Tab-separated table of N, CA and C in Angstrom:
chain	number	residue	atom	x	y	z
E	1	MET	N	28.944	-54.241	-91.305
E	1	MET	CA	29.117	-53.584	-91.047
E	1	MET	C	31.207	-52.760	-90.512
E	2	SER	N	31.734	-52.311	-91.182
E	2	SER	CA	33.017	-52.114	-91.103
E	2	SER	C	33.466	-50.844	-90.126
E	3	GLN	N	32.800	-51.487	-88.860
E	3	GLN	CA	33.497	-49.749	-87.796
E	3	GLN	C	33.244	-50.833	-86.858
E	4	HIS	N	33.545	-50.209	-85.581
E	4	HIS	CA	33.721	-50.466	-84.251
E	4	HIS	C	32.855	-49.460	-83.516
E	5	THR	N	32.392	-49.591	-81.971
E	5	THR	CA	31.535	-48.536	-82.312
E	5	THR	C	31.949	-48.948	-80.040
E	6	THR	N	31.920	-47.855	-79.809
E	6	THR	CA	32.287	-47.864	-78.187
E	6	THR	C	31.260	-47.146	-77.676
E	7	LEU	N	31.254	-47.011	-76.145
E	7	LEU	CA	31.137	-45.751	-75.354
E	7	LEU	C	32.051	-45.580	-75.089
E	8	ASN	N	33.034	-44.557	-74.443
E	8	ASN	CA	34.091	-43.978	-73.145
E	8	ASN	C	33.423	-42.601	-72.382
E	9	LYS	N	34.247	-42.459	-71.448
E	9	LYS	CA	34.039	-41.276	-70.683
E	9	LYS	C	32.839	-40.003	-71.603
E	10	GLY	N	31.957	-39.664	-71.899
E	10	GLY	CA	31.035	-38.522	-72.457
E	10	GLY	C	31.585	-38.172	-73.548
E	11	GLU	N	31.243	-39.855	-74.305
E	11	GLU	CA	32.137	-40.095	-75.801
E	11	GLU	C	31.083	-41.342	-75.898
E	12	ILE	N	30.854	-41.000	-77.869
E	12	ILE	CA	30.337	-42.077	-78.089
E	12	ILE	C	31.174	-41.931	-79.968
E	13	TYR	N	32.609	-43.384	-79.653
E	13	TYR	CA	33.424	-43.308	-80.180
E	13	TYR	C	32.949	-44.837	-81.366
E	14	ILE	N	33.092	-44.241	-83.161
E	14	ILE	CA	32.898	-45.055	-84.284
E	14	ILE	C	34.424	-45.742	-84.830
E	15	GLN	N	34.769	-46.349	-84.294
E	15	GLN	CA	35.894	-46.581	-85.810
E	15	GLN	C	36.493	-47.321	-86.490
E	16	PHE	N	35.999	-46.408	-88.491
E	16	PHE	CA	35.762	-47.240	-89.074
E	16	PHE	C	37.229	-47.544	-89.261
E	17	THR	N	36.497	-49.133	-90.138
E	17	THR	CA	37.867	-50.082	-90.561
E	17	THR	C	37.926	-49.738	-91.964
E	18	SER	N	36.605	-49.764	-92.916
E	18	SER	CA	36.752	-49.506	-94.265
E	18	SER	C	35.464	-48.264	-94.024
E	19	PRO	N	35.596	-47.959	-95.592
E	19	PRO	CA	34.515	-47.426	-95.879
E	19	PRO	C	32.548	-47.653	-96.143
E	20	THR	N	31.949	-47.120	-95.625
E	20	THR	CA	30.447	-47.706	-95.314
E	20	THR	C	29.482	-46.429	-96.568
E	21	ALA	N	29.123	-46.920	-97.690
E	21	ALA	CA	28.652	-46.410	-98.422
E	21	ALA	C	27.377	-46.368	-98.194
E	22	GLY	N	27.014	-44.910	-98.728
E	22	GLY	CA	25.517	-45.118	-99.072
E	22	GLY	C	25.156	-44.654	-97.456
E	23	LYS	N	24.011	-43.909	-96.801
E	23	LYS	CA	23.327	-43.527	-95.510
E	23	LYS	C	22.775	-45.044	-94.532
E	24	VAL	N	23.236	-44.726	-93.470
E	24	VAL	CA	23.836	-45.350	-92.380
E	24	VAL	C	22.983	-45.136	-91.400
E	25	SER	N	21.908	-45.714	-90.533
E	25	SER	CA	21.801	-45.178	-89.616
E	25	SER	C	22.534	-45.450	-87.803
E	26	PHE	N	22.630	-44.621	-87.121
E	26	PHE	CA	23.245	-44.212	-85.571
E	26	PHE	C	22.779	-46.060	-85.655
E	27	LYS	N	21.397	-46.573	-85.342
E	27	LYS	CA	21.387	-48.232	-85.090
E	27	LYS	C	22.734	-48.762	-85.571
E	28	GLN	N	22.498	-49.175	-87.185
E	28	GLN	CA	22.993	-49.537	-87.484
E	28	GLN	C	24.785	-49.339	-87.559
E	29	LEU	N	24.890	-48.320	-87.087
E	29	LEU	CA	26.432	-48.150	-86.750
E	29	LEU	C	26.813	-49.006	-85.344
E	30	GLY	N	26.140	-49.695	-84.320
E	30	GLY	CA	26.068	-50.316	-83.440
E	30	GLY	C	25.414	-49.234	-82.008
E	31	ILE	N	25.073	-48.085	-82.198
E	31	ILE	CA	24.842	-47.105	-81.062
E	31	ILE	C	23.496	-47.661	-80.222
E	32	THR	N	23.812	-48.173	-79.395
E	32	THR	CA	22.400	-48.830	-78.556
E	32	THR	C	22.102	-47.433	-77.759
E	33	PRO	N	20.804	-48.248	-77.856
E	33	PRO	CA	19.525	-46.459	-76.324
E	33	PRO	C	20.804	-46.489	-75.250
E	34	GLU	N	21.306	-47.039	-74.879
E	34	GLU	CA	21.684	-47.050	-73.950
E	34	GLU	C	23.211	-45.935	-73.323
E	35	MET	N	23.498	-45.727	-74.921
E	35	MET	CA	24.699	-44.969	-75.820
E	35	MET	C	23.901	-43.530	-75.631
E	36	THR	N	22.474	-43.445	-76.282
E	36	THR	CA	21.986	-42.429	-76.814
E	36	THR	C	21.424	-41.667	-76.206
E	37	GLU	N	21.241	-41.405	-74.456
E	37	GLU	CA	21.627	-40.618	-73.718
E	37	GLU	C	21.907	-39.725	-73.292
E	38	VAL	N	21.998	-38.050	-73.710
E	38	VAL	CA	22.854	-37.009	-72.800
E	38	VAL	C	22.529	-36.576	-72.348
E	39	LYS	N	23.086	-36.561	-71.195
E	39	LYS	CA	23.091	-36.482	-69.923
E	39	LYS	C	23.846	-34.966	-70.143
E	40	GLY	N	22.876	-34.077	-69.059
E	40	GLY	CA	23.156	-32.353	-69.325
E	40	GLY	C	23.578	-31.917	-70.520
E	41	GLY	N	23.096	-32.464	-71.113
E	41	GLY	CA	22.713	-31.625	-72.532
E	41	GLY	C	23.876	-31.513	-73.076
E	42	PHE	N	25.386	-32.824	-73.056
E	42	PHE	CA	26.733	-32.827	-73.631
E	42	PHE	C	26.906	-33.589	-74.643
E	43	LEU	N	26.466	-33.649	-75.938
E	43	LEU	CA	26.857	-34.836	-76.892
E	43	LEU	C	28.661	-34.362	-77.532
E	44	ARG	N	29.253	-35.727	-77.736
E	44	ARG	CA	30.450	-35.838	-78.357
E	44	ARG	C	30.474	-36.608	-79.018
E	45	ILE	N	30.864	-37.166	-80.183
E	45	ILE	CA	30.314	-38.488	-81.286
E	45	ILE	C	32.081	-38.299	-81.923
E	46	VAL	N	33.126	-39.106	-81.959
E	46	VAL	CA	34.191	-38.983	-82.141
E	46	VAL	C	33.790	-40.085	-83.477
E	47	PHE	N	33.644	-40.182	-85.406
E	47	PHE	CA	34.405	-40.979	-85.844
E	47	PHE	C	35.455	-40.928	-86.518
E	48	ASP	N	36.267	-41.281	-86.185
E	48	ASP	CA	37.711	-42.333	-86.725
E	48	ASP	C	37.681	-42.540	-87.735
E	49	PHE	N	38.649	-42.024	-88.189
E	49	PHE	CA	38.961	-42.436	-90.125
E	49	PHE	C	40.408	-43.567	-90.441
E	50	GLU	N	40.878	-43.379	-89.032
E	50	GLU	CA	42.124	-44.368	-89.563
E	50	GLU	C	42.676	-45.183	-89.611
E	51	GLY	N	44.079	-45.847	-90.603
E	51	GLY	CA	43.923	-46.633	-91.059
E	51	GLY	C	42.748	-47.431	-92.033
E	52	MET	N	41.894	-46.532	-92.786
E	52	MET	CA	40.902	-47.351	-93.063
E	52	MET	C	40.692	-47.345	-95.040
E	53	GLY	N	41.689	-46.618	-95.231
E	53	GLY	CA	42.514	-47.077	-96.419
E	53	GLY	C	41.609	-46.436	-97.744
E	54	GLU	N	41.714	-46.406	-98.782
E	54	GLU	CA	41.113	-45.968	-100.125
E	54	GLU	C	39.822	-45.812	-99.402
E	55	HIS	N	39.497	-43.831	-100.129
E	55	HIS	CA	37.833	-44.059	-99.970
E	55	HIS	C	38.009	-42.540	-100.473
E	56	ASP	N	36.305	-42.360	-101.132
E	56	ASP	CA	35.511	-41.446	-101.836
E	56	ASP	C	34.898	-41.059	-101.036
E	57	TYR	N	34.465	-39.966	-100.075
E	57	TYR	CA	33.952	-38.723	-100.049
E	57	TYR	C	32.365	-39.292	-100.435
E	58	PHE	N	31.489	-39.310	-100.133
E	58	PHE	CA	29.927	-38.535	-100.889
E	58	PHE	C	30.277	-37.221	-101.078
E	59	LYS	N	29.290	-36.659	-101.741
E	59	LYS	CA	28.878	-35.837	-102.186
E	59	LYS	C	29.083	-34.727	-101.797
E	60	VAL	N	28.300	-34.674	-100.356
E	60	VAL	CA	27.711	-33.558	-100.074
E	60	VAL	C	27.570	-34.529	-99.064
E	61	PRO	N	28.919	-34.493	-98.083
E	61	PRO	CA	29.137	-35.490	-96.818
E	61	PRO	C	27.937	-35.358	-95.979
E	62	THR	N	27.095	-35.755	-95.181
E	62	THR	CA	25.999	-35.054	-94.208
E	62	THR	C	25.860	-36.296	-91.904
E	63	ILE	N	25.535	-35.694	-91.917
E	63	ILE	CA	25.143	-36.127	-90.388
E	63	ILE	C	23.890	-35.618	-89.873
E	64	GLU	N	22.921	-36.678	-89.403
E	64	GLU	CA	21.181	-36.026	-89.402
E	64	GLU	C	21.162	-37.049	-87.869
E	65	ILE	N	20.880	-35.831	-86.666
E	65	ILE	CA	20.796	-36.107	-85.686
E	65	ILE	C	19.086	-36.034	-85.356
E	66	SER	N	18.428	-36.990	-84.635
E	66	SER	CA	17.033	-36.775	-84.616
E	66	SER	C	17.308	-37.181	-82.988
E	67	TYR	N	16.215	-36.376	-82.449
E	67	TYR	CA	16.217	-36.110	-80.867
E	67	TYR	C	14.851	-36.754	-80.165
E	68	ASP	N	14.738	-37.126	-78.988
E	68	ASP	CA	13.082	-37.326	-78.447
E	68	ASP	C	12.527	-35.564	-78.457
E	69	ARG	N	13.210	-34.670	-78.561
E	69	ARG	CA	11.936	-33.690	-77.695
E	69	ARG	C	12.491	-32.869	-78.584
E	70	GLU	N	11.800	-31.453	-79.090
E	70	GLU	CA	11.751	-29.960	-78.878
E	70	GLU	C	12.661	-29.548	-78.283
E	71	VAL	N	14.258	-28.421	-78.709
E	71	VAL	CA	14.603	-27.951	-77.662
E	71	VAL	C	15.031	-26.759	-78.530
E	72	PRO	N	15.007	-25.626	-77.903
E	72	PRO	CA	15.654	-24.154	-79.026
E	72	PRO	C	17.375	-23.950	-78.226
E	73	ASN	N	17.372	-23.508	-79.277
E	73	ASN	CA	19.395	-23.171	-79.131
E	73	ASN	C	20.396	-24.055	-78.999
E	74	THR	N	20.649	-24.812	-80.209
E	74	THR	CA	21.205	-26.618	-79.530
E	74	THR	C	22.237	-26.213	-80.376
E	75	HIS	N	23.923	-25.585	-79.791
E	75	HIS	CA	25.077	-25.525	-80.019
E	75	HIS	C	25.655	-26.616	-80.862
E	76	TRP	N	25.513	-26.596	-81.758
E	76	TRP	CA	27.170	-27.696	-83.011
E	76	TRP	C	27.812	-27.154	-83.264
E	77	GLN	N	28.756	-28.253	-82.986
E	77	GLN	CA	30.791	-27.982	-83.667
E	77	GLN	C	30.918	-29.374	-83.994
E	78	CYS	N	31.901	-28.996	-85.690
E	78	CYS	CA	32.304	-30.072	-86.365
E	78	CYS	C	33.415	-30.323	-86.475
E	79	ASP	N	34.298	-31.022	-86.118
E	79	ASP	CA	35.593	-30.343	-86.180
E	79	ASP	C	36.459	-31.553	-86.970
E	80	PHE	N	37.693	-31.545	-88.050
E	80	PHE	CA	38.396	-33.094	-88.548
E	80	PHE	C	39.633	-32.366	-88.579
E	81	ASN	N	39.962	-33.099	-87.660
E	81	ASN	CA	41.859	-33.172	-87.610
E	81	ASN	C	42.018	-31.483	-87.234
E	82	GLY	N	41.250	-30.997	-86.077
E	82	GLY	CA	41.578	-30.160	-85.513
E	82	GLY	C	41.101	-28.479	-85.765
E	83	GLU	N	40.461	-28.608	-86.891
E	83	GLU	CA	40.003	-27.949	-87.748
E	83	GLU	C	38.336	-27.209	-87.629
E	84	THR	N	38.170	-26.477	-87.576
E	84	THR	CA	36.400	-26.751	-87.018
E	84	THR	C	35.989	-26.390	-88.483
E	85	LEU	N	34.630	-27.081	-88.796
E	85	LEU	CA	34.212	-27.086	-90.628
E	85	LEU	C	33.003	-26.673	-89.684
E	86	ILE	N	31.747	-26.657	-88.314
E	86	ILE	CA	31.503	-26.158	-88.299
E	86	ILE	C	30.131	-25.699	-87.387
E	87	ASP	N	30.232	-24.379	-87.011
E	87	ASP	CA	29.896	-24.104	-86.374
E	87	ASP	C	28.650	-22.881	-86.366
E	88	LYS	N	27.238	-24.158	-85.401
E	88	LYS	CA	26.665	-22.814	-85.638
E	88	LYS	C	25.257	-23.561	-84.625
E	89	ILE	N	24.538	-22.708	-84.755
E	89	ILE	CA	23.044	-22.908	-83.095
E	89	ILE	C	22.079	-23.509	-84.574
E	90	ASP	N	21.053	-24.258	-83.832
E	90	ASP	CA	20.037	-24.421	-84.499
E	90	ASP	C	19.126	-23.664	-83.544
E	91	HIS	N	18.229	-23.139	-84.365
E	91	HIS	CA	17.416	-22.353	-83.312
E	91	HIS	C	15.649	-23.259	-82.271
E	92	TYR	N	15.709	-24.340	-83.403
E	92	TYR	CA	14.200	-24.312	-81.917
E	92	TYR	C	14.596	-26.590	-82.994
E	93	GLY	N	14.162	-27.125	-82.967
E	93	GLY	CA	13.291	-28.315	-83.302
E	93	GLY	C	13.846	-29.682	-82.748
E	94	LYS	N	13.300	-30.531	-83.382
E	94	LYS	CA	14.003	-32.134	-83.619
E	94	LYS	C	14.571	-32.944	-83.916
E	95	SER	N	15.400	-32.451	-85.167
E	95	SER	CA	16.760	-32.631	-85.289
E	95	SER	C	17.331	-31.682	-85.867
E	96	THR	N	18.531	-32.283	-86.689
E	96	THR	CA	19.447	-30.844	-87.581
E	96	THR	C	20.224	-32.146	-88.220
E	97	ILE	N	20.619	-31.062	-88.981
E	97	ILE	CA	21.082	-32.172	-90.729
E	97	ILE	C	22.562	-30.710	-90.473
E	98	ILE	N	23.126	-32.560	-90.047
E	98	ILE	CA	24.412	-31.279	-90.797
E	98	ILE	C	25.374	-32.002	-92.371
E	99	LEU	N	26.287	-30.564	-93.257
E	99	LEU	CA	25.791	-31.187	-94.273
E	99	LEU	C	27.793	-30.227	-94.179
E	100	LEU	N	28.777	-31.164	-94.858
E	100	LEU	CA	30.428	-30.788	-95.218
E	100	LEU	C	30.459	-30.858	-96.128
E	101	ASN	N	31.547	-29.446	-96.520
E	101	ASN	CA	32.528	-30.126	-97.315
E	101	ASN	C	33.292	-30.777	-97.770
E	102	ARG	N	33.087	-31.994	-98.234
E	102	ARG	CA	33.834	-32.590	-99.605
E	102	ARG	C	34.926	-32.484	-100.037
E	103	ASP	N	35.729	-31.451	-100.341
E	103	ASP	CA	36.586	-30.375	-100.635
E	103	ASP	C	37.576	-30.757	-99.830
E	104	ARG	N	37.124	-29.895	-99.060
E	104	ARG	CA	37.374	-29.111	-96.605
E	104	ARG	C	38.104	-30.684	-96.563
E	105	LEU	N	37.530	-32.074	-96.389
E	105	LEU	CA	37.448	-33.255	-95.647
E	105	LEU	C	38.778	-33.286	-96.493
E	106	ASP	N	39.016	-33.428	-97.619
E	106	ASP	CA	39.796	-33.666	-98.210
E	106	ASP	C	41.568	-33.171	-98.535
E	107	LYS	N	40.771	-31.401	-98.398
E	107	LYS	CA	42.799	-31.456	-97.953
E	107	LYS	C	43.724	-31.667	-96.567
E	108	LEU	N	41.997	-31.636	-95.501
E	108	LEU	CA	42.112	-31.581	-94.360
E	108	LEU	C	43.189	-32.951	-93.694
E	109	GLU	N	42.971	-34.466	-94.349
E	109	GLU	CA	42.699	-35.533	-94.524
E	109	GLU	C	44.571	-35.747	-93.892
E	110	HIS	N	44.563	-36.502	-93.470
E	110	HIS	CA	46.570	-36.731	-92.815
E	110	HIS	C	46.380	-38.263	-92.574
E	111	HIS	N	48.042	-38.888	-93.305
E	111	HIS	CA	48.070	-39.722	-93.589
E	111	HIS	C	47.465	-40.841	-92.505
E	112	HIS	N	47.823	-40.215	-91.189
E	112	HIS	CA	47.239	-41.981	-89.962
E	112	HIS	C	46.068	-41.193	-89.518
E	113	GLU	N	46.175	-39.735	-88.415
E	113	GLU	CA	45.140	-39.339	-87.998
E	113	GLU	C	43.757	-39.001	-88.368
E	114	ASN	N	43.097	-39.506	-88.817
E	114	ASN	CA	41.371	-39.076	-88.966
E	114	ASN	C	40.688	-39.082	-88.359
E	115	LYS	N	40.398	-37.950	-87.317
E	115	LYS	CA	38.804	-37.946	-86.843
E	115	LYS	C	37.650	-36.932	-86.974
E	116	LEU	N	36.782	-37.444	-87.537
E	116	LEU	CA	35.692	-35.819	-87.317
E	116	LEU	C	34.951	-35.504	-86.422
E	117	ILE	N	35.218	-34.737	-84.828
E	117	ILE	CA	34.724	-34.968	-84.052
E	117	ILE	C	33.233	-33.986	-83.654
E	118	LEU	N	32.077	-34.172	-83.801
E	118	LEU	CA	31.011	-33.582	-83.133
E	118	LEU	C	30.411	-33.611	-82.029
E	119	HIS	N	30.824	-32.208	-81.425
E	119	HIS	CA	29.990	-32.105	-79.848
E	119	HIS	C	28.150	-31.043	-80.058
E	120	ALA	N	27.602	-31.190	-79.597
E	120	ALA	CA	26.373	-30.147	-78.943
E	120	ALA	C	26.184	-30.381	-77.823
E	121	GLU	N	25.964	-29.162	-77.591
E	121	GLU	CA	25.005	-28.282	-76.657
E	121	GLU	C	24.039	-27.970	-76.239
E	122	PHE	N	23.428	-29.236	-76.370
E	122	PHE	CA	21.739	-28.578	-75.660
E	122	PHE	C	21.501	-28.201	-74.381
E	123	PRO	N	19.965	-27.371	-74.891
E	123	PRO	CA	19.516	-26.767	-73.174
E	123	PRO	C	19.265	-28.080	-72.324
E	124	GLU	N	18.608	-28.964	-72.579
E	124	GLU	CA	18.512	-30.168	-71.922
E	124	GLU	C	18.584	-31.176	-72.019
E	125	GLU	N	18.110	-32.815	-71.055
E	125	GLU	CA	19.196	-34.009	-71.608
E	125	GLU	C	17.797	-34.297	-72.630
E	126	VAL	N	18.357	-35.128	-73.479
E	126	VAL	CA	17.574	-35.273	-74.608
E	126	VAL	C	18.220	-36.375	-75.016
E	127	HIS	N	17.601	-37.537	-75.930
E	127	HIS	CA	17.844	-39.013	-76.109
E	127	HIS	C	17.546	-38.630	-77.017
E	128	LEU	N	18.695	-39.307	-78.161
E	128	LEU	CA	19.142	-39.083	-79.779
E	128	LEU	C	17.350	-40.479	-80.087
E	129	ILE	N	17.366	-40.918	-80.868
E	129	ILE	CA	16.533	-41.759	-81.590
E	129	ILE	C	17.207	-42.608	-83.198
E	130	THR	N	17.850	-43.239	-82.605
E	130	THR	CA	19.575	-43.750	-83.295
E	130	THR	C	18.498	-44.410	-84.641
E	131	GLU	N	17.394	-45.231	-85.330
E	131	GLU	CA	17.309	-45.396	-86.094
E	131	GLU	C	16.845	-44.019	-87.180
E	132	GLU	N	16.548	-42.994	-85.895
E	132	GLU	CA	16.498	-42.488	-87.427
E	132	GLU	C	17.167	-40.860	-87.945
E	133	SER	N	18.542	-41.217	-86.965
E	133	SER	CA	19.615	-40.661	-86.681
E	133	SER	C	20.501	-41.131	-87.698
E	134	SER	N	21.552	-40.161	-88.133
E	134	SER	CA	22.362	-41.216	-89.789
E	134	SER	C	23.947	-41.043	-90.361
E	135	ILE	N	24.497	-41.295	-90.850
E	135	ILE	CA	25.772	-40.695	-91.863
E	135	ILE	C	25.790	-41.030	-92.936
E	136	ASN	N	25.996	-40.376	-93.959
E	136	ASN	CA	26.271	-40.928	-95.527
E	136	ASN	C	27.772	-39.841	-95.599
E	137	PHE	N	28.535	-41.027	-95.313
E	137	PHE	CA	29.992	-39.837	-95.377
E	137	PHE	C	30.716	-40.844	-97.281
E	138	PHE	N	30.312	-41.537	-97.458
E	138	PHE	CA	31.360	-42.273	-98.735
E	138	PHE	C	30.698	-43.170	-99.223
E	139	LYS	N	30.997	-42.572	-101.490
E	139	LYS	CA	30.316	-43.085	-101.782
E	139	LYS	C	31.302	-44.407	-101.424
C-alpha cells in the first residue's frame, strides 16, 4: 500500500504517497480496530493527497462506510480543499456510500495541499467495520 495511516486526536489521518488504484478496504489502509470506535458519535477522516504526484481519479470516486448497528439520521459532510462536496443526512441504516464528482475534484485540486475530509455525526457511538468499509479514489 502507498499510504501512511495515523490516529490523531479526534481523527483518522491517511496520507497517500502515491495513488492506490481500485477498491481498498479500511483494513488495507491500516485502520485498526482501536481507531474505529466512534466515541460521542463524531467521526473525522482526513485523506491527504499532498505530494502524491500524477494521478487520475476513478470515474466516480467512492467512500463506503459500514458500521456495527443500524442508526437513524447520520449527518455526513465531505470537503475537499475547503469546499463542501457533500452535505446530507442518511436517514437509517448500517452503512453509507458517498459518491463524489471526479470533475469537481479535478477543478478543486491545488499544487500543494489536497485534503479530502469526511465528517460524520452519528446519533450514538458506533464502531466501523474495517473489512466492509472502503474507498475507491483512483484508477
